[in-house]
């Protein structure tokens, strides 16, 4: 999966002379961190394309600063507006539009590396286009992998794409696994993968207050600054559930081999437990620039701008078992991980519908899990045969989710 062989020293040295990069989701939290790291190493990285969705002014500023060959926006109208603004500012960046624009910059032959940092199912097709073109992919968009894991990983194997996780937990696990883990976790002597999570902003909130928490409270994560959707996922612990499924696909693990550990300090980003009693962990300040830099430069190391971890300041590390009564989304995610087939795609779509409704103040925080449960209870799980089947499952789940919203609240 991680083509260590492909990255033999000579080829890799040549490749690192100047890596050209498309950043899908450049205007988001991950995208901004990626551009921060890239700007520190102009001799190594050249921006080929930047994509945005609603924040066109932000994308324009990024284009003027990083001078990509292409920018991608969602609609023909947005193409016209941004193109004219860039021309007026003397920029040579060409603006393209829509899903075809995203696929174009994800698969272009001049691109070495694609950062997949669009949020949600919207990132699936462009990320798959990058995979099918055999690119080096820095994967943040976990929803794409959760939805289509079997097809996604098959496409990685067929195309020879190099898949590097920048989700901090999976990047930590990748750093703690030996290169021969590709032959299977068991033969590498791995007993368990341990995914850490801070527990989010409501770890200690009295249960009877959870139904009244607001979107802004849910998005005020104690340790990480992130986009609103993943912040809500972190508050419900669905993020840890999606990450459990992500870990199963990335590291060819069974759900029973992945354990979730609440670690409020967010200093250990995950661990690998070996049969000889060794447990390897990756530590660092909670800053996405570390996993991003690791994956960008891998197998080398570069400066990320992240402050070194001060162990004396951290002083202590705590660990707790996750409370699945408080956080039912984690149990739902484990349930779909075990069910397989289209179940994770159903969960993901239902979660996107519910989180969007919560962020729009249409439902309460605890109803996110109710909505997802309703979808899983009603839409049967099928086998994943092709992308069409995944998209159909996604659409059906969204229909059930929206029907639940209508019947209960809207
Ligand atoms: P943000 O909401 O901050 O950014 C999302 C990006 O996707 C923005 O560039 C946004 O454009 C773009 N976008 C949104 N909707 C669409 C769409 N329909 N079509 C095309 N582009 C779209 O999210 P994050 O950066 O926080 O997260 C991105 C991904 O990375 C998620 O999958 C998340 O789970 C994952 N991740 C994030 C981490 C973090 O620290 N933030 C950590 C680990 C994983 P615009 O802003 O212009 O509307
Ligand atoms: Mg994570």
GROMACS .gro file of C-alpha atoms and ligand atoms in nm:
model
  459
    1UNK     CA    1   0.000   0.000   0.000
    2UNK     CA    2   0.272   0.242   0.096
    3UNK     CA    3   0.506   0.191  -0.193
    4UNK     CA    4   0.833   0.201  -0.001
    5UNK     CA    5   0.995   0.018  -0.292
    6UNK     CA    6   0.878   0.272  -0.545
    7UNK     CA    7   1.046   0.540  -0.342
    8UNK     CA    8   1.394   0.404  -0.381
    9UNK     CA    9   1.658   0.662  -0.293
   10UNK     CA   10   1.755   0.761  -0.646
   11UNK     CA   11   1.407   0.806  -0.783
   12UNK     CA   12   1.295   0.981  -0.473
   13UNK     CA   13   1.587   1.224  -0.466
   14UNK     CA   14   1.503   1.325  -0.821
   15UNK     CA   15   1.137   1.355  -0.734
   16UNK     CA   16   1.207   1.575  -0.438
   17UNK     CA   17   1.390   1.829  -0.650
   18UNK     CA   18   1.060   2.000  -0.709
   19UNK     CA   19   0.728   1.839  -0.626
   20UNK     CA   20   0.428   1.987  -0.802
   21UNK     CA   21   0.118   1.981  -0.586
   22UNK     CA   22  -0.256   2.015  -0.629
   23UNK     CA   23  -0.429   2.112  -0.305
   24UNK     CA   24  -0.795   2.006  -0.314
   25UNK     CA   25  -0.972   2.208  -0.044
   26UNK     CA   26  -0.701   2.478  -0.024
   27UNK     CA   27  -0.927   2.730   0.150
   28UNK     CA   28  -1.005   2.495   0.440
   29UNK     CA   29  -0.828   2.435   0.768
   30UNK     CA   30  -0.607   2.153   0.633
   31UNK     CA   31  -0.547   2.337   0.304
   32UNK     CA   32  -0.422   2.648   0.484
   33UNK     CA   33  -0.182   2.437   0.693
   34UNK     CA   34  -0.053   2.264   0.379
   35UNK     CA   35   0.017   2.600   0.213
   36UNK     CA   36   0.191   2.720   0.529
   37UNK     CA   37   0.434   2.426   0.509
   38UNK     CA   38   0.480   2.455   0.132
   39UNK     CA   39   0.568   2.824   0.163
   40UNK     CA   40   0.855   2.730   0.398
   41UNK     CA   41   1.017   2.517   0.127
   42UNK     CA   42   0.990   2.687  -0.212
   43UNK     CA   43   1.292   2.491  -0.336
   44UNK     CA   44   1.102   2.163  -0.284
   45UNK     CA   45   0.739   2.237  -0.365
   46UNK     CA   46   0.555   2.413  -0.644
   47UNK     CA   47   0.180   2.467  -0.628
   48UNK     CA   48   0.010   2.340  -0.944
   49UNK     CA   49  -0.352   2.394  -0.844
   50UNK     CA   50  -0.564   2.526  -0.560
   51UNK     CA   51  -0.935   2.456  -0.518
   52UNK     CA   52  -1.205   2.634  -0.319
   53UNK     CA   53  -1.580   2.623  -0.291
   54UNK     CA   54  -1.749   2.913  -0.112
   55UNK     CA   55  -1.452   3.129  -0.005
   56UNK     CA   56  -1.361   3.286  -0.338
   57UNK     CA   57  -1.193   3.593  -0.191
   58UNK     CA   58  -0.970   3.367   0.019
   59UNK     CA   59  -0.889   3.155  -0.287
   60UNK     CA   60  -0.800   3.467  -0.485
   61UNK     CA   61  -0.552   3.575  -0.216
   62UNK     CA   62  -0.401   3.227  -0.210
   63UNK     CA   63  -0.363   3.234  -0.590
   64UNK     CA   64  -0.185   3.570  -0.581
   65UNK     CA   65   0.052   3.442  -0.313
   66UNK     CA   66   0.124   3.088  -0.439
   67UNK     CA   67   0.080   3.148  -0.814
   68UNK     CA   68  -0.068   2.810  -0.913
   69UNK     CA   69  -0.117   2.715  -1.278
   70UNK     CA   70  -0.484   2.643  -1.207
   71UNK     CA   71  -0.756   2.736  -0.960
   72UNK     CA   72  -1.082   2.540  -0.934
   73UNK     CA   73  -1.419   2.680  -0.826
   74UNK     CA   74  -1.762   2.512  -0.829
   75UNK     CA   75  -1.966   2.698  -1.094
   76UNK     CA   76  -1.925   2.867  -1.435
   77UNK     CA   77  -2.027   3.199  -1.276
   78UNK     CA   78  -1.756   3.164  -1.012
   79UNK     CA   79  -1.503   3.079  -1.286
   80UNK     CA   80  -1.588   3.404  -1.466
   81UNK     CA   81  -1.568   3.619  -1.153
   82UNK     CA   82  -1.241   3.476  -1.019
   83UNK     CA   83  -1.077   3.465  -1.363
   84UNK     CA   84  -1.151   3.834  -1.421
   85UNK     CA   85  -1.026   3.929  -1.074
   86UNK     CA   86  -0.703   3.736  -1.128
   87UNK     CA   87  -0.645   3.890  -1.471
   88UNK     CA   88  -0.703   4.237  -1.324
   89UNK     CA   89  -0.441   4.157  -1.058
   90UNK     CA   90  -0.191   4.048  -1.326
   91UNK     CA   91  -0.209   3.678  -1.237
   92UNK     CA   92  -0.152   3.404  -1.496
   93UNK     CA   93  -0.355   3.144  -1.303
   94UNK     CA   94  -0.619   2.979  -1.518
   95UNK     CA   95  -0.955   2.916  -1.350
   96UNK     CA   96  -1.154   2.602  -1.425
   97UNK     CA   97  -1.483   2.485  -1.281
   98UNK     CA   98  -1.688   2.205  -1.132
   99UNK     CA   99  -1.625   1.839  -1.069
  100UNK     CA  100  -1.445   1.806  -1.404
  101UNK     CA  101  -1.209   2.086  -1.297
  102UNK     CA  102  -1.132   1.904  -0.972
  103UNK     CA  103  -1.062   1.579  -1.156
  104UNK     CA  104  -0.849   1.764  -1.412
  105UNK     CA  105  -0.612   1.909  -1.150
  106UNK     CA  106  -0.611   1.583  -0.949
  107UNK     CA  107  -0.499   1.372  -1.245
  108UNK     CA  108  -0.294   1.614  -1.460
  109UNK     CA  109   0.032   1.460  -1.580
  110UNK     CA  110   0.237   1.753  -1.447
  111UNK     CA  111   0.117   1.685  -1.092
  112UNK     CA  112   0.324   1.469  -0.855
  113UNK     CA  113   0.126   1.506  -0.534
  114UNK     CA  114  -0.239   1.563  -0.457
  115UNK     CA  115  -0.356   1.679  -0.114
  116UNK     CA  116  -0.711   1.546  -0.065
  117UNK     CA  117  -0.856   1.797   0.183
  118UNK     CA  118  -1.210   1.859   0.060
  119UNK     CA  119  -1.455   1.785   0.339
  120UNK     CA  120  -1.707   1.501   0.308
  121UNK     CA  121  -1.838   1.292   0.022
  122UNK     CA  122  -1.785   1.590  -0.212
  123UNK     CA  123  -1.415   1.497  -0.224
  124UNK     CA  124  -1.463   1.138  -0.335
  125UNK     CA  125  -1.449   1.164  -0.714
  126UNK     CA  126  -1.149   1.395  -0.732
  127UNK     CA  127  -0.959   1.187  -0.476
  128UNK     CA  128  -1.034   0.872  -0.674
  129UNK     CA  129  -0.918   1.045  -0.992
  130UNK     CA  130  -0.584   1.114  -0.821
  131UNK     CA  131  -0.562   0.753  -0.704
  132UNK     CA  132  -0.640   0.615  -1.049
  133UNK     CA  133  -0.371   0.839  -1.200
  134UNK     CA  134  -0.110   0.687  -0.969
  135UNK     CA  135  -0.030   1.008  -0.782
  136UNK     CA  136   0.122   1.048  -0.439
  137UNK     CA  137  -0.185   1.129  -0.231
  138UNK     CA  138  -0.183   1.302   0.106
  139UNK     CA  139  -0.517   1.190   0.244
  140UNK     CA  140  -0.711   1.411   0.486
  141UNK     CA  141  -1.056   1.347   0.335
  142UNK     CA  142  -1.137   1.041   0.547
  143UNK     CA  143  -1.501   1.037   0.431
  144UNK     CA  144  -1.390   0.934   0.080
  145UNK     CA  145  -1.211   0.629   0.216
  146UNK     CA  146  -1.490   0.543   0.461
  147UNK     CA  147  -1.748   0.547   0.180
  148UNK     CA  148  -1.562   0.350  -0.079
  149UNK     CA  149  -1.281   0.171   0.111
  150UNK     CA  150  -1.267  -0.152  -0.090
  151UNK     CA  151  -1.280   0.023  -0.429
  152UNK     CA  152  -1.042   0.295  -0.313
  153UNK     CA  153  -0.775   0.052  -0.190
  154UNK     CA  154  -0.815  -0.168  -0.500
  155UNK     CA  155  -0.756   0.141  -0.715
  156UNK     CA  156  -0.442   0.223  -0.510
  157UNK     CA  157  -0.306  -0.127  -0.574
  158UNK     CA  158  -0.391  -0.120  -0.945
  159UNK     CA  159  -0.247   0.224  -1.020
  160UNK     CA  160   0.055   0.209  -0.787
  161UNK     CA  161  -0.053   0.533  -0.621
  162UNK     CA  162   0.130   0.619  -0.298
  163UNK     CA  163  -0.116   0.681  -0.019
  164UNK     CA  164   0.008   0.876   0.282
  165UNK     CA  165  -0.230   0.964   0.566
  166UNK     CA  166  -0.222   1.316   0.706
  167UNK     CA  167  -0.505   1.257   0.950
  168UNK     CA  168  -0.284   1.295   1.259
  169UNK     CA  169  -0.372   0.958   1.417
  170UNK     CA  170  -0.314   0.760   1.099
  171UNK     CA  171   0.002   0.949   1.025
  172UNK     CA  172   0.119   0.861   1.377
  173UNK     CA  173   0.037   0.492   1.322
  174UNK     CA  174   0.216   0.500   0.987
  175UNK     CA  175   0.522   0.640   1.165
  176UNK     CA  176   0.504   0.363   1.428
  177UNK     CA  177   0.464   0.073   1.184
  178UNK     CA  178   0.758  -0.099   1.017
  179UNK     CA  179   0.776  -0.080   0.637
  180UNK     CA  180   0.710  -0.454   0.607
  181UNK     CA  181   0.367  -0.410   0.772
  182UNK     CA  182   0.231  -0.413   0.418
  183UNK     CA  183   0.248  -0.791   0.439
  184UNK     CA  184  -0.014  -0.775   0.714
  185UNK     CA  185  -0.028  -0.653   1.071
  186UNK     CA  186   0.001  -1.003   1.217
  187UNK     CA  187   0.319  -1.088   1.033
  188UNK     CA  188   0.462  -0.753   1.145
  189UNK     CA  189   0.396  -0.858   1.506
  190UNK     CA  190   0.125  -0.598   1.565
  191UNK     CA  191  -0.131  -0.686   1.829
  192UNK     CA  192  -0.343  -0.370   1.825
  193UNK     CA  193  -0.363  -0.024   1.682
  194UNK     CA  194  -0.461   0.232   1.942
  195UNK     CA  195  -0.631   0.545   1.812
  196UNK     CA  196  -0.618   0.834   2.054
  197UNK     CA  197  -0.874   1.113   2.076
  198UNK     CA  198  -0.906   1.411   2.308
  199UNK     CA  199  -1.270   1.331   2.391
  200UNK     CA  200  -1.379   1.664   2.244
  201UNK     CA  201  -1.538   1.961   2.419
  202UNK     CA  202  -1.814   1.758   2.591
  203UNK     CA  203  -1.609   1.485   2.756
  204UNK     CA  204  -1.718   1.602   3.099
  205UNK     CA  205  -2.039   1.792   3.025
  206UNK     CA  206  -2.329   1.658   3.235
  207UNK     CA  207  -2.534   1.422   3.016
  208UNK     CA  208  -2.860   1.614   3.067
  209UNK     CA  209  -2.700   1.929   2.921
  210UNK     CA  210  -2.581   1.767   2.600
  211UNK     CA  211  -2.911   1.815   2.418
  212UNK     CA  212  -2.882   2.193   2.458
  213UNK     CA  213  -2.523   2.254   2.347
  214UNK     CA  214  -2.487   2.495   2.054
  215UNK     CA  215  -2.294   2.454   1.728
  216UNK     CA  216  -2.040   2.713   1.844
  217UNK     CA  217  -1.980   2.520   2.167
  218UNK     CA  218  -1.941   2.198   1.966
  219UNK     CA  219  -1.691   2.364   1.732
  220UNK     CA  220  -1.476   2.499   2.017
  221UNK     CA  221  -1.242   2.201   2.023
  222UNK     CA  222  -1.012   2.201   2.326
  223UNK     CA  223  -0.697   2.104   2.136
  224UNK     CA  224  -0.735   2.132   1.757
  225UNK     CA  225  -0.852   2.414   1.533
  226UNK     CA  226  -1.045   2.256   1.243
  227UNK     CA  227  -1.334   2.304   0.999
  228UNK     CA  228  -1.686   2.299   1.144
  229UNK     CA  229  -1.794   1.957   1.016
  230UNK     CA  230  -1.497   1.767   1.161
  231UNK     CA  231  -1.525   1.973   1.481
  232UNK     CA  232  -1.881   1.849   1.534
  233UNK     CA  233  -1.765   1.496   1.447
  234UNK     CA  234  -1.500   1.532   1.716
  235UNK     CA  235  -1.761   1.645   1.967
  236UNK     CA  236  -1.987   1.342   1.897
  237UNK     CA  237  -1.683   1.112   1.865
  238UNK     CA  238  -1.806   1.018   1.517
  239UNK     CA  239  -1.467   1.146   1.404
  240UNK     CA  240  -1.304   0.865   1.605
  241UNK     CA  241  -1.554   0.621   1.452
  242UNK     CA  242  -1.473   0.736   1.098
  243UNK     CA  243  -1.105   0.711   1.188
  244UNK     CA  244  -1.153   0.355   1.309
  245UNK     CA  245  -1.290   0.263   0.965
  246UNK     CA  246  -1.016   0.468   0.797
  247UNK     CA  247  -0.752   0.276   0.996
  248UNK     CA  248  -0.900  -0.060   0.893
  249UNK     CA  249  -0.863   0.027   0.525
  250UNK     CA  250  -0.526   0.199   0.546
  251UNK     CA  251  -0.354  -0.066   0.755
  252UNK     CA  252  -0.556  -0.372   0.652
  253UNK     CA  253  -0.680  -0.418   1.008
  254UNK     CA  254  -0.995  -0.582   1.143
  255UNK     CA  255  -1.219  -0.354   1.352
  256UNK     CA  256  -1.135  -0.572   1.653
  257UNK     CA  257  -0.767  -0.481   1.607
  258UNK     CA  258  -0.837  -0.109   1.651
  259UNK     CA  259  -0.899   0.032   1.996
  260UNK     CA  260  -1.002   0.388   2.078
  261UNK     CA  261  -0.836   0.556   2.375
  262UNK     CA  262  -0.938   0.892   2.518
  263UNK     CA  263  -0.627   1.098   2.586
  264UNK     CA  264  -0.727   1.452   2.684
  265UNK     CA  265  -0.381   1.610   2.646
  266UNK     CA  266  -0.370   1.524   2.271
  267UNK     CA  267   0.004   1.482   2.278
  268UNK     CA  268   0.021   1.116   2.180
  269UNK     CA  269  -0.136   1.102   1.836
  270UNK     CA  270  -0.177   0.721   1.832
  271UNK     CA  271   0.007   0.402   1.924
  272UNK     CA  272   0.092   0.058   1.793
  273UNK     CA  273   0.095  -0.234   2.038
  274UNK     CA  274   0.333  -0.521   1.944
  275UNK     CA  275   0.323  -0.886   2.052
  276UNK     CA  276   0.657  -0.858   2.233
  277UNK     CA  277   0.511  -0.606   2.477
  278UNK     CA  278   0.649  -0.298   2.301
  279UNK     CA  279   0.415  -0.010   2.246
  280UNK     CA  280   0.527   0.261   2.004
  281UNK     CA  281   0.371   0.605   2.011
  282UNK     CA  282   0.417   0.924   1.811
  283UNK     CA  283   0.412   1.243   2.016
  284UNK     CA  284   0.406   1.609   1.927
  285UNK     CA  285   0.215   1.930   1.975
  286UNK     CA  286  -0.134   1.907   1.826
  287UNK     CA  287  -0.062   2.090   1.500
  288UNK     CA  288  -0.155   1.954   1.157
  289UNK     CA  289   0.167   2.089   1.007
  290UNK     CA  290   0.355   1.794   1.162
  291UNK     CA  291   0.168   1.512   0.981
  292UNK     CA  292   0.149   1.728   0.666
  293UNK     CA  293   0.526   1.789   0.666
  294UNK     CA  294   0.592   1.424   0.740
  295UNK     CA  295   0.387   1.310   0.443
  296UNK     CA  296   0.508   1.582   0.208
  297UNK     CA  297   0.875   1.504   0.265
  298UNK     CA  298   0.848   1.132   0.340
  299UNK     CA  299   1.079   0.945   0.369
  300UNK     CA  300   1.281   1.254   0.456
  301UNK     CA  301   1.201   1.510   0.728
  302UNK     CA  302   1.156   1.884   0.689
  303UNK     CA  303   1.092   2.178   0.918
  304UNK     CA  304   0.718   2.224   0.972
  305UNK     CA  305   0.722   2.539   1.182
  306UNK     CA  306   0.575   2.345   1.476
  307UNK     CA  307   0.719   2.421   1.820
  308UNK     CA  308   0.901   2.129   1.979
  309UNK     CA  309   0.698   1.947   2.242
  310UNK     CA  310   0.783   2.057   2.596
  311UNK     CA  311   0.745   1.738   2.801
  312UNK     CA  312   0.791   1.921   3.130
  313UNK     CA  313   0.503   2.150   3.045
  314UNK     CA  314   0.284   1.852   2.947
  315UNK     CA  315   0.387   1.683   3.274
  316UNK     CA  316   0.127   1.409   3.266
  317UNK     CA  317  -0.053   1.188   3.019
  318UNK     CA  318  -0.401   1.054   3.096
  319UNK     CA  319  -0.595   0.775   2.929
  320UNK     CA  320  -0.964   0.683   2.957
  321UNK     CA  321  -1.198   0.428   2.805
  322UNK     CA  322  -1.447   0.605   2.572
  323UNK     CA  323  -1.799   0.634   2.713
  324UNK     CA  324  -2.024   0.493   2.440
  325UNK     CA  325  -2.343   0.587   2.627
  326UNK     CA  326  -2.240   0.949   2.617
  327UNK     CA  327  -2.106   0.910   2.263
  328UNK     CA  328  -2.332   0.661   2.077
  329UNK     CA  329  -2.185   0.760   1.739
  330UNK     CA  330  -1.868   0.568   1.821
  331UNK     CA  331  -2.067   0.248   1.876
  332UNK     CA  332  -2.261   0.307   1.553
  333UNK     CA  333  -1.935   0.343   1.361
  334UNK     CA  334  -1.797   0.021   1.509
  335UNK     CA  335  -2.123  -0.152   1.416
  336UNK     CA  336  -2.094  -0.046   1.049
  337UNK     CA  337  -1.723  -0.130   1.042
  338UNK     CA  338  -1.818  -0.486   1.137
  339UNK     CA  339  -2.110  -0.496   0.892
  340UNK     CA  340  -1.896  -0.384   0.595
  341UNK     CA  341  -2.042  -0.348   0.243
  342UNK     CA  342  -2.229  -0.023   0.195
  343UNK     CA  343  -2.284   0.024   0.572
  344UNK     CA  344  -2.000   0.276   0.619
  345UNK     CA  345  -2.126   0.477   0.320
  346UNK     CA  346  -2.473   0.488   0.480
  347UNK     CA  347  -2.329   0.599   0.812
  348UNK     CA  348  -2.116   0.867   0.650
  349UNK     CA  349  -2.400   1.014   0.444
  350UNK     CA  350  -2.643   1.007   0.739
  351UNK     CA  351  -2.382   1.179   0.953
  352UNK     CA  352  -2.325   1.451   0.693
  353UNK     CA  353  -2.699   1.521   0.676
  354UNK     CA  354  -2.735   1.527   1.056
  355UNK     CA  355  -2.427   1.742   1.120
  356UNK     CA  356  -2.538   1.993   0.859
  357UNK     CA  357  -2.880   2.012   1.028
  358UNK     CA  358  -2.718   2.056   1.369
  359UNK     CA  359  -2.490   2.332   1.239
  360UNK     CA  360  -2.799   2.503   1.093
  361UNK     CA  361  -2.969   2.487   1.436
  362UNK     CA  362  -3.237   2.252   1.301
  363UNK     CA  363  -3.172   1.966   1.541
  364UNK     CA  364  -3.008   1.927   1.879
  365UNK     CA  365  -2.668   1.773   1.940
  366UNK     CA  366  -2.797   1.441   2.075
  367UNK     CA  367  -3.029   1.403   1.776
  368UNK     CA  368  -2.733   1.359   1.543
  369UNK     CA  369  -2.705   0.997   1.660
  370UNK     CA  370  -3.087   0.952   1.644
  371UNK     CA  371  -3.091   1.057   1.279
  372UNK     CA  372  -2.802   0.825   1.189
  373UNK     CA  373  -2.963   0.534   1.375
  374UNK     CA  374  -3.287   0.590   1.185
  375UNK     CA  375  -3.104   0.572   0.852
  376UNK     CA  376  -2.914   0.257   0.947
  377UNK     CA  377  -3.236   0.093   1.070
  378UNK     CA  378  -3.415   0.162   0.743
  379UNK     CA  379  -3.171   0.133   0.454
  380UNK     CA  380  -3.049  -0.220   0.390
  381UNK     CA  381  -2.676  -0.284   0.359
  382UNK     CA  382  -2.561  -0.404   0.017
  383UNK     CA  383  -2.234  -0.528  -0.125
  384UNK     CA  384  -1.992  -0.277  -0.274
  385UNK     CA  385  -1.953  -0.376  -0.638
  386UNK     CA  386  -1.877  -0.044  -0.802
  387UNK     CA  387  -1.877   0.329  -0.745
  388UNK     CA  388  -2.233   0.351  -0.871
  389UNK     CA  389  -2.343   0.126  -0.583
  390UNK     CA  390  -2.161   0.346  -0.331
  391UNK     CA  391  -2.319   0.662  -0.470
  392UNK     CA  392  -2.662   0.496  -0.465
  393UNK     CA  393  -2.616   0.398  -0.098
  394UNK     CA  394  -2.504   0.754  -0.023
  395UNK     CA  395  -2.811   0.901  -0.198
  396UNK     CA  396  -3.053   0.659  -0.027
  397UNK     CA  397  -2.907   0.735   0.315
  398UNK     CA  398  -2.940   1.109   0.252
  399UNK     CA  399  -3.306   1.057   0.154
  400UNK     CA  400  -3.378   0.865   0.477
  401UNK     CA  401  -3.191   1.125   0.679
  402UNK     CA  402  -3.382   1.415   0.524
  403UNK     CA  403  -3.712   1.233   0.571
  404UNK     CA  404  -3.626   1.188   0.941
  405UNK     CA  405  -3.549   1.559   0.966
  406UNK     CA  406  -3.881   1.648   0.802
  407UNK     CA  407  -4.082   1.414   1.022
  408UNK     CA  408  -3.914   1.516   1.343
  409UNK     CA  409  -3.825   1.879   1.313
  410UNK     CA  410  -3.853   2.071   0.989
  411LIG     P1  411  -1.286   2.282   0.613
  411LIG     O1  412  -1.433   2.292   0.622
  411LIG     O2  413  -1.203   2.379   0.687
  411LIG     O3  414  -1.241   2.290   0.458
  411LIG     C1  415  -1.305   2.215   0.360
  411LIG     C2  416  -1.251   2.247   0.223
  411LIG     O4  417  -1.332   2.180   0.126
  411LIG     C3  418  -1.258   2.395   0.189
  411LIG     O5  419  -1.155   2.426   0.100
  411LIG     C4  420  -1.394   2.406   0.119
  411LIG     O6  421  -1.403   2.521   0.034
  411LIG     C5  422  -1.394   2.278   0.039
  411LIG     N1  423  -1.528   2.230   0.007
  411LIG     C6  424  -1.635   2.225   0.090
  411LIG     N2  425  -1.741   2.173   0.026
  411LIG     C7  426  -1.700   2.145  -0.100
  411LIG     C8  427  -1.765   2.091  -0.215
  411LIG     N3  428  -1.895   2.055  -0.215
  411LIG     N4  429  -1.693   2.077  -0.329
  411LIG     C9  430  -1.561   2.113  -0.333
  411LIG     N5  431  -1.495   2.165  -0.228
  411LIG    C10  432  -1.564   2.180  -0.112
  411LIG     O7  433  -1.248   2.133   0.651
  411LIG     P2  434  -1.112   2.077   0.714
  411LIG     O8  435  -0.995   2.137   0.643
  411LIG     O9  436  -1.119   2.085   0.861
  411LIG    O10  437  -1.121   1.923   0.677
  411LIG    C11  438  -1.102   1.877   0.545
  411LIG    C12  439  -1.095   1.726   0.547
  411LIG    O11  440  -0.981   1.685   0.622
  411LIG    C13  441  -1.215   1.658   0.615
  411LIG    O12  442  -1.244   1.539   0.549
  411LIG    C14  443  -1.166   1.630   0.755
  411LIG    O13  444  -1.230   1.520   0.813
  411LIG    C15  445  -1.019   1.602   0.729
  411LIG     N6  446  -0.930   1.630   0.842
  411LIG    C16  447  -0.922   1.756   0.892
  411LIG    C17  448  -0.837   1.785   0.999
  411LIG    C18  449  -0.821   1.924   1.050
  411LIG    O14  450  -0.732   1.948   1.135
  411LIG     N7  451  -0.898   2.021   1.006
  411LIG    C19  452  -0.760   1.679   1.064
  411LIG    C20  453  -0.772   1.550   1.000
  411LIG    C21  454  -0.856   1.527   0.894
  411LIG     P3  455  -1.454   2.667   0.093
  411LIG    O15  456  -1.390   2.681   0.228
  411LIG    O16  457  -1.401   2.762  -0.010
  411LIG    O17  458  -1.602   2.659   0.099
  412LIG    MG1  459  -0.775   1.278   1.322
   0.00000   0.00000   0.00000
